[in-house]
Coordinates of N, CA, C and O in Angstrom, one line a residue:
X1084 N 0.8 -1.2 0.0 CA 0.0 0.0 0.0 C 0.9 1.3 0.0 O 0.5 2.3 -0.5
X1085 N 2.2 1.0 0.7 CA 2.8 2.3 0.8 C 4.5 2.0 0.7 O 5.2 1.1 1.1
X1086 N 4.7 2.9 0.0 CA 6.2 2.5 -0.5 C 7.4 3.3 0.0 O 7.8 4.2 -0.6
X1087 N 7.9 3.1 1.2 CA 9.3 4.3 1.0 C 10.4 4.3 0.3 O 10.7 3.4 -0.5
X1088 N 11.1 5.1 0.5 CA 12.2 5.1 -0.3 C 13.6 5.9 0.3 O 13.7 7.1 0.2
X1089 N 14.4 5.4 0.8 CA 15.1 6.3 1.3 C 16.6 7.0 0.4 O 17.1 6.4 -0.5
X1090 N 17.1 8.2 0.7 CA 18.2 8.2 -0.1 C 19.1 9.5 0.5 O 18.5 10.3 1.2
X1091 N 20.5 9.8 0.2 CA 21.2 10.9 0.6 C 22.1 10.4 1.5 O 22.9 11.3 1.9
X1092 N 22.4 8.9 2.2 CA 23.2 8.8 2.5 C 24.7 8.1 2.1 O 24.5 7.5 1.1
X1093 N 25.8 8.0 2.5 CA 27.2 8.1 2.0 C 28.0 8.0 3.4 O 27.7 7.6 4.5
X1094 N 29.3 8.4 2.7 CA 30.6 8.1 3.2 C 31.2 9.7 3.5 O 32.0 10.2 2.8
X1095 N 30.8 10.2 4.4 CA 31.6 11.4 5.3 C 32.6 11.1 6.2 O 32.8 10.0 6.7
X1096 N 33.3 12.2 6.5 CA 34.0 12.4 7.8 C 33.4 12.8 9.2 O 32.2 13.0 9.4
X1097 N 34.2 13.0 10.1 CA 33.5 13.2 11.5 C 33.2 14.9 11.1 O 33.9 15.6 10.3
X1098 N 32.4 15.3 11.7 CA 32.0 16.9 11.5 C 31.2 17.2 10.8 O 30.4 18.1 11.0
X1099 N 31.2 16.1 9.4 CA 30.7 16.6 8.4 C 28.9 16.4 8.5 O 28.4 15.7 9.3
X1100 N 28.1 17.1 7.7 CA 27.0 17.0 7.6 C 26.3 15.8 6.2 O 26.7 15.5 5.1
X1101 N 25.0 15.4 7.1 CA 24.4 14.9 5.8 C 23.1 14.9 5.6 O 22.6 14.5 6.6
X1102 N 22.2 15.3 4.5 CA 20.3 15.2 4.6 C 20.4 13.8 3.6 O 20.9 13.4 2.6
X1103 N 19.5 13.2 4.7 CA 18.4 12.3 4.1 C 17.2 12.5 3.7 O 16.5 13.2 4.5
X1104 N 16.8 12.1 2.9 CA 15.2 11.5 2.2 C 15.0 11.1 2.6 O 15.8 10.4 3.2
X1105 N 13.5 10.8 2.6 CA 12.5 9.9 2.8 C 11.1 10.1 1.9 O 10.3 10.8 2.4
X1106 N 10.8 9.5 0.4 CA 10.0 9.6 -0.6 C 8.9 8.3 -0.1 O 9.3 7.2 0.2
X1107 N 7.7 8.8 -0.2 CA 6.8 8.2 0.4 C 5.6 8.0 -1.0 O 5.2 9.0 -1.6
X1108 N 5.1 6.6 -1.4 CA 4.2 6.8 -2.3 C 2.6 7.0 -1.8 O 2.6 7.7 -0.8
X1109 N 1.6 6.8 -2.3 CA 0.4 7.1 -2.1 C -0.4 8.3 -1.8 O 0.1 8.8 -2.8
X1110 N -1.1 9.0 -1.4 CA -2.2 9.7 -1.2 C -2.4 10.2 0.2 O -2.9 11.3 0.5
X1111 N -1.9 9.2 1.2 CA -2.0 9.4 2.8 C -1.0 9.6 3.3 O -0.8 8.9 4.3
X1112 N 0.3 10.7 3.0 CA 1.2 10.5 3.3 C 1.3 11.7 4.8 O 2.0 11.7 5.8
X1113 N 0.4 12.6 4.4 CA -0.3 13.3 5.4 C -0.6 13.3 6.6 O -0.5 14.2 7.5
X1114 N -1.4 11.4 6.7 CA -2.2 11.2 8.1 C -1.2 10.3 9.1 O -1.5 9.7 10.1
X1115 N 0.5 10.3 8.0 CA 0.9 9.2 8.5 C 2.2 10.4 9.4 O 2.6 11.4 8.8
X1116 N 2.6 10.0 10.8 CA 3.7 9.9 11.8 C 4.5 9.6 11.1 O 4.3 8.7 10.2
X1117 N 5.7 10.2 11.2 CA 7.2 9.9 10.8 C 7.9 9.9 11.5 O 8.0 10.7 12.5
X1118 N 8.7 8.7 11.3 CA 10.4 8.4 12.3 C 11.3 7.7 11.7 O 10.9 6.8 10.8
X1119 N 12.6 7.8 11.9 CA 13.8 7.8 11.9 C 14.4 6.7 12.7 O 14.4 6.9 13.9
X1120 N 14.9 5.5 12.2 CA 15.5 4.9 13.1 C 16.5 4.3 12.6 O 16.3 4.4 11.3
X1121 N 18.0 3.6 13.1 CA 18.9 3.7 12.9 C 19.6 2.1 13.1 O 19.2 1.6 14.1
X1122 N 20.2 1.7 12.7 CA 20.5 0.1 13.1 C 22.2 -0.2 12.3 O 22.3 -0.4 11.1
X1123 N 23.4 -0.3 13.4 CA 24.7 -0.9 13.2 C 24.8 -2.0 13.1 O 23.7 -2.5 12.9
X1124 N 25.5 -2.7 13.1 CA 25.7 -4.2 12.7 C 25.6 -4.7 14.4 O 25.8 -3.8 15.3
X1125 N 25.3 -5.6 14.7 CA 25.1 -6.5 15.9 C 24.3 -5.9 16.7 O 24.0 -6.5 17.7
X1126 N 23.6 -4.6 16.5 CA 22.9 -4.2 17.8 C 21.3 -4.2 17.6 O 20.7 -5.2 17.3
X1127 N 20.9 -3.1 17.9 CA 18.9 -3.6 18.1 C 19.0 -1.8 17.0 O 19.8 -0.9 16.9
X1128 N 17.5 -2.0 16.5 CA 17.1 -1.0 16.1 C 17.2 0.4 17.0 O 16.8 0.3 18.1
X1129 N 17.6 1.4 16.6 CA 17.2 2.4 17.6 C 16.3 3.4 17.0 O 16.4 3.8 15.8
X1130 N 15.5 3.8 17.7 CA 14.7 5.4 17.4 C 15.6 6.5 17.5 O 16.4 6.6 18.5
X1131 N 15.7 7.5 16.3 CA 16.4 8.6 16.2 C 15.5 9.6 16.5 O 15.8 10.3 17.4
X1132 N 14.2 9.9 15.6 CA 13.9 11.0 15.6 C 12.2 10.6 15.1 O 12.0 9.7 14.3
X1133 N 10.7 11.7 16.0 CA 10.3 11.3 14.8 C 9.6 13.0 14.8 O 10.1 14.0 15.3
X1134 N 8.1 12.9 14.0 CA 7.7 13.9 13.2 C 6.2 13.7 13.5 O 5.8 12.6 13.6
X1135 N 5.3 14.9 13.7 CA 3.9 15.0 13.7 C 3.8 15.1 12.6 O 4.8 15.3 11.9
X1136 N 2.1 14.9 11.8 CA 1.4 14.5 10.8 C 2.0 16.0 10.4 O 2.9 16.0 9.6
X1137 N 1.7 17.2 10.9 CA 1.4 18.6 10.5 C 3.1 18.8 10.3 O 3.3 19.5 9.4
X1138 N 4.3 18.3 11.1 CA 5.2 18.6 11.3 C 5.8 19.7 12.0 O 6.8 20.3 11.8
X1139 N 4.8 20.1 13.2 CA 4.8 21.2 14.2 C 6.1 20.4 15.5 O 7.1 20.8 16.0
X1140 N 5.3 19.2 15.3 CA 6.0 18.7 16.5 C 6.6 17.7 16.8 O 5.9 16.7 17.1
X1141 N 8.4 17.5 16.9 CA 9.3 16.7 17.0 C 9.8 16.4 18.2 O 9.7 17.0 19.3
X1142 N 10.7 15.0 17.6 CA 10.6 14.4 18.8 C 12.5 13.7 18.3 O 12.8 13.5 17.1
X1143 N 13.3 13.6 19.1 CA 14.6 13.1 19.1 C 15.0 12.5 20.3 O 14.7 13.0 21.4
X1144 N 16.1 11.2 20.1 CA 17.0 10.6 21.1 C 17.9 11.5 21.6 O 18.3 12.4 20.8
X1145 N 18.3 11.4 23.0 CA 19.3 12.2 23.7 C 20.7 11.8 22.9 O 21.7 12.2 23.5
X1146 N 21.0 11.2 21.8 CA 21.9 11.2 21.6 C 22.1 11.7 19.8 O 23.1 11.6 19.1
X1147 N 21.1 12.1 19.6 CA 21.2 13.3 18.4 C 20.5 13.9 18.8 O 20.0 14.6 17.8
X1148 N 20.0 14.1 19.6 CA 19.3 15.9 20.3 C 20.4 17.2 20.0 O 21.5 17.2 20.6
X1149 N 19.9 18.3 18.9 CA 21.2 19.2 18.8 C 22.0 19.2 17.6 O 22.5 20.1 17.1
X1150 N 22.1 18.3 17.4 CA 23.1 18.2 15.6 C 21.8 17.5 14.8 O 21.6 17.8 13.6
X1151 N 21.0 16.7 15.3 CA 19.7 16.3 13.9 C 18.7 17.0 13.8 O 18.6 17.9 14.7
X1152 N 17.8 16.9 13.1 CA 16.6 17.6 12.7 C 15.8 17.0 11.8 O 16.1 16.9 10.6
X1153 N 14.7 16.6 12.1 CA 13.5 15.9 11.4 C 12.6 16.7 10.3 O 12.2 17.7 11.0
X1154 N 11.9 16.9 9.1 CA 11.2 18.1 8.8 C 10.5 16.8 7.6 O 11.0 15.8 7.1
X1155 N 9.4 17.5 7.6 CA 8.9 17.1 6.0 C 8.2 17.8 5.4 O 8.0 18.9 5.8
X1156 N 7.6 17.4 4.3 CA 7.2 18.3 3.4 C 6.1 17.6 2.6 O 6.2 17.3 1.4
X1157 N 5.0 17.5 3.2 CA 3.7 17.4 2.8 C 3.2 17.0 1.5 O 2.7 16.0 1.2
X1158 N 3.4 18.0 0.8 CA 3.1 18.4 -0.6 C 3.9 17.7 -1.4 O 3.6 17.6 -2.6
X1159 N 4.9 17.2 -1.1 CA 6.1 16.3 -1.8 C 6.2 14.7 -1.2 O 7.0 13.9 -1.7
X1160 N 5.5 14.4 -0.1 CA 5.2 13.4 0.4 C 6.8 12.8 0.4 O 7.3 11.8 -0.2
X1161 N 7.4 13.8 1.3 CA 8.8 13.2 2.1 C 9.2 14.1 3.4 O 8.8 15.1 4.0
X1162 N 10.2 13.2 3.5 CA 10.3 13.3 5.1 C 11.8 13.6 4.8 O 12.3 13.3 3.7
X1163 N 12.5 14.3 5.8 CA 14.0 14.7 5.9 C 14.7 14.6 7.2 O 14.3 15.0 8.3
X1164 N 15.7 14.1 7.1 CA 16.7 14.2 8.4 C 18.1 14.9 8.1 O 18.7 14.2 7.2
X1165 N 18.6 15.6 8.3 CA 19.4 16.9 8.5 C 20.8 16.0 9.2 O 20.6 15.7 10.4
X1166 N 21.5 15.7 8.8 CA 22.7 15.1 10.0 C 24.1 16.1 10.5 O 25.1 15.7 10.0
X1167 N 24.3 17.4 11.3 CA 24.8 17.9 11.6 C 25.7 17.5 12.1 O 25.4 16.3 12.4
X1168 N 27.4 17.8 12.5 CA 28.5 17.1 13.4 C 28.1 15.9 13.9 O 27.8 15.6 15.0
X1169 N 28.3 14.9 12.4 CA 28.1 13.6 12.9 C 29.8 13.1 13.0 O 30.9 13.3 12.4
X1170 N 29.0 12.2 14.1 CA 30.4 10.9 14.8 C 30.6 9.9 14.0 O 29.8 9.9 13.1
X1171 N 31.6 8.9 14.1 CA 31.6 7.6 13.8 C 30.1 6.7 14.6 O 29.2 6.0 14.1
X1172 N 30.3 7.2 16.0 CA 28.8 6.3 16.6 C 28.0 6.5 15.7 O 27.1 5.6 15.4
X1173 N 28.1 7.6 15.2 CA 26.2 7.3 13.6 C 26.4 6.6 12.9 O 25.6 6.3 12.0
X1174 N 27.5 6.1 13.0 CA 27.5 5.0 11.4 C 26.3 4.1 11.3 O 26.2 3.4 12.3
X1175 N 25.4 3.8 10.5 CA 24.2 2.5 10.8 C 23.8 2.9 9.6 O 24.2 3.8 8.8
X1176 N 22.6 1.8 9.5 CA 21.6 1.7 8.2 C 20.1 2.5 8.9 O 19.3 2.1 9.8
X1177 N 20.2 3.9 7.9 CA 19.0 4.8 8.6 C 17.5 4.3 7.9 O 17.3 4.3 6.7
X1178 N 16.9 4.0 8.7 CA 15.5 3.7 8.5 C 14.3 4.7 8.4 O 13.9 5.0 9.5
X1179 N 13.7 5.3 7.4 CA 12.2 6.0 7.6 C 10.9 5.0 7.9 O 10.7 4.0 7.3
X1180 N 10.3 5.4 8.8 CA 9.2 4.7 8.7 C 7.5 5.1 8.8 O 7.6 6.3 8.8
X1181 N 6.2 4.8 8.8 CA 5.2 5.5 8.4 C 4.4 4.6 9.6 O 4.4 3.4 9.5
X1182 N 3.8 5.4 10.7 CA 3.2 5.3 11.8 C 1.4 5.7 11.5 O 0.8 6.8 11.5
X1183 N 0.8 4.4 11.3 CA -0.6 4.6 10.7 C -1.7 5.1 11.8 O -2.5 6.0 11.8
X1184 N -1.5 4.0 12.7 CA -2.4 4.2 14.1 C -2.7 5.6 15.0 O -2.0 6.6 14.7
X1185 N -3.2 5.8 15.6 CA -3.7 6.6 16.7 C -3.0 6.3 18.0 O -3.6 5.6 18.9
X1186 N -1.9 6.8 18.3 CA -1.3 6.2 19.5 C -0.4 7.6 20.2 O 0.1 8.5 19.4
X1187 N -0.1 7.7 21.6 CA 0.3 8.6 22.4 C 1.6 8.7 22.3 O 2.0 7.6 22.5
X1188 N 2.7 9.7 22.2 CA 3.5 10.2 21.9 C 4.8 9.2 22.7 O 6.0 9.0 22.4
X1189 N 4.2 8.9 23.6 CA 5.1 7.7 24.4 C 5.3 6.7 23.8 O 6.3 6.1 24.2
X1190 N 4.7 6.1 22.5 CA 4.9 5.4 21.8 C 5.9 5.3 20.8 O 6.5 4.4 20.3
X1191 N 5.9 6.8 20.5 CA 6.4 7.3 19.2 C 8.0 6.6 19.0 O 8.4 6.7 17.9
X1192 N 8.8 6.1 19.9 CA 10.3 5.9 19.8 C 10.0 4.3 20.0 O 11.0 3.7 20.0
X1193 N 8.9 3.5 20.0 CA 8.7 2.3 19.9 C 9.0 1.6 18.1 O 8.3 2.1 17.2
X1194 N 9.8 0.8 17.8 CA 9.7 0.5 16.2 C 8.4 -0.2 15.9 O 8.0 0.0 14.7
X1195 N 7.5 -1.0 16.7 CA 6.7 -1.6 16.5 C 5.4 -0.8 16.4 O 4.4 -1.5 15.9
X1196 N 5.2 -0.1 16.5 CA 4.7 1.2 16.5 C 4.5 1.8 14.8 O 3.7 2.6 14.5
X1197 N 5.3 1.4 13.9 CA 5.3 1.7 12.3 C 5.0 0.5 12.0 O 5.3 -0.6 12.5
X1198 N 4.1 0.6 10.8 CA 3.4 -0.1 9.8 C 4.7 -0.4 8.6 O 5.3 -1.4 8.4
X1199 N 4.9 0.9 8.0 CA 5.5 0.9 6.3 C 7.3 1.4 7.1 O 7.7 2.2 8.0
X1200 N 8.1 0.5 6.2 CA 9.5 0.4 6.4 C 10.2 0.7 5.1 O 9.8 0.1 4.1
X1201 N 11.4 1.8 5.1 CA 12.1 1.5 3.9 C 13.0 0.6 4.0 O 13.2 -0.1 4.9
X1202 N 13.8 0.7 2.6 CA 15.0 -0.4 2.9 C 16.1 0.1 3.4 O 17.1 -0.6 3.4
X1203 N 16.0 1.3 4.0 CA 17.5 1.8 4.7 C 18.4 2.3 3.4 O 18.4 2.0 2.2
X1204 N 19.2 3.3 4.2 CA 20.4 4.2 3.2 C 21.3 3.8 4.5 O 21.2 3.8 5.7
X1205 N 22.2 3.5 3.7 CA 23.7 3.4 4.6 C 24.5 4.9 4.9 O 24.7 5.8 4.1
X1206 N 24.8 4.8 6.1 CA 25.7 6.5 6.7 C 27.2 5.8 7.1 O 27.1 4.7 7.6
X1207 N 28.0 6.1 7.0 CA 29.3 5.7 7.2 C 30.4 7.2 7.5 O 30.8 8.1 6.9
X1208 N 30.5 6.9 8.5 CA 31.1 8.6 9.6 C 32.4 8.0 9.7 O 32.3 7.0 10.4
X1209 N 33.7 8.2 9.3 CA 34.8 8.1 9.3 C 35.8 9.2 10.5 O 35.6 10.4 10.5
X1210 N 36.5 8.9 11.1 CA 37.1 9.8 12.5 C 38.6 10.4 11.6 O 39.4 11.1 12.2

């Protein structure tokens, strides 16, 4: 029903910046919650960041609180993450995802919590 797509990530250095996409197909891209989540080799998914329907109001992990930034863009049915003075610890496969349900903001950093997954863009932060 719903397709993402992710893209913009690469092979930087430490400091450097990077924006990701997130191209979303269908018609509902509107009613859908956005989030960001993040996954290195051997460890568990993590929640980075996510996004209200309207995009008033964001939400981030204490450990990109301050260099990231979530935004989207409605009318173009995508979603963006901004990667300011990233580390090597960012290195992972960045995930967008599409949050269909009615559920309380406490939820929002839950992965089980999204319906639609993309296939990940790889970030690679070199020191």
């Amino acid at each position: 029903q719903v397709q993402l797509v992710e893209s913009g990530g690469g092979l930087v250095q430490a400091g450097d910046s990077l924006r990701l996409s997130c191209s979303a197909s269908g018609r509902t891209f509107s009613s859908y919650r956005m989030g960001w989540f993040r996954q290195a080799p051997g460890k568990e998914r993590e929640f980075v960041a996510a996004i209200s329907r309207s995009g008033i109001t964001t939400y981030y992990s204490d450990s990109v609180k301050g260099r990231f930034t979530i935004s989207r863009d409605n009318a173009k049915n995508t979603v963006y993450l901004q990667m300011n003075s990233l580390k090597p610890e960012d290195t992972a496969v960045y995930y967008c995802a599409a949050m269909t349900g009615d559920v309380s903001v406490i939820y929002y950093y839950k992965y089980e919590e999204y319906r639609y997954w993309g296939q990940g863009t790889q970030v690679t932060v070199s020191s």
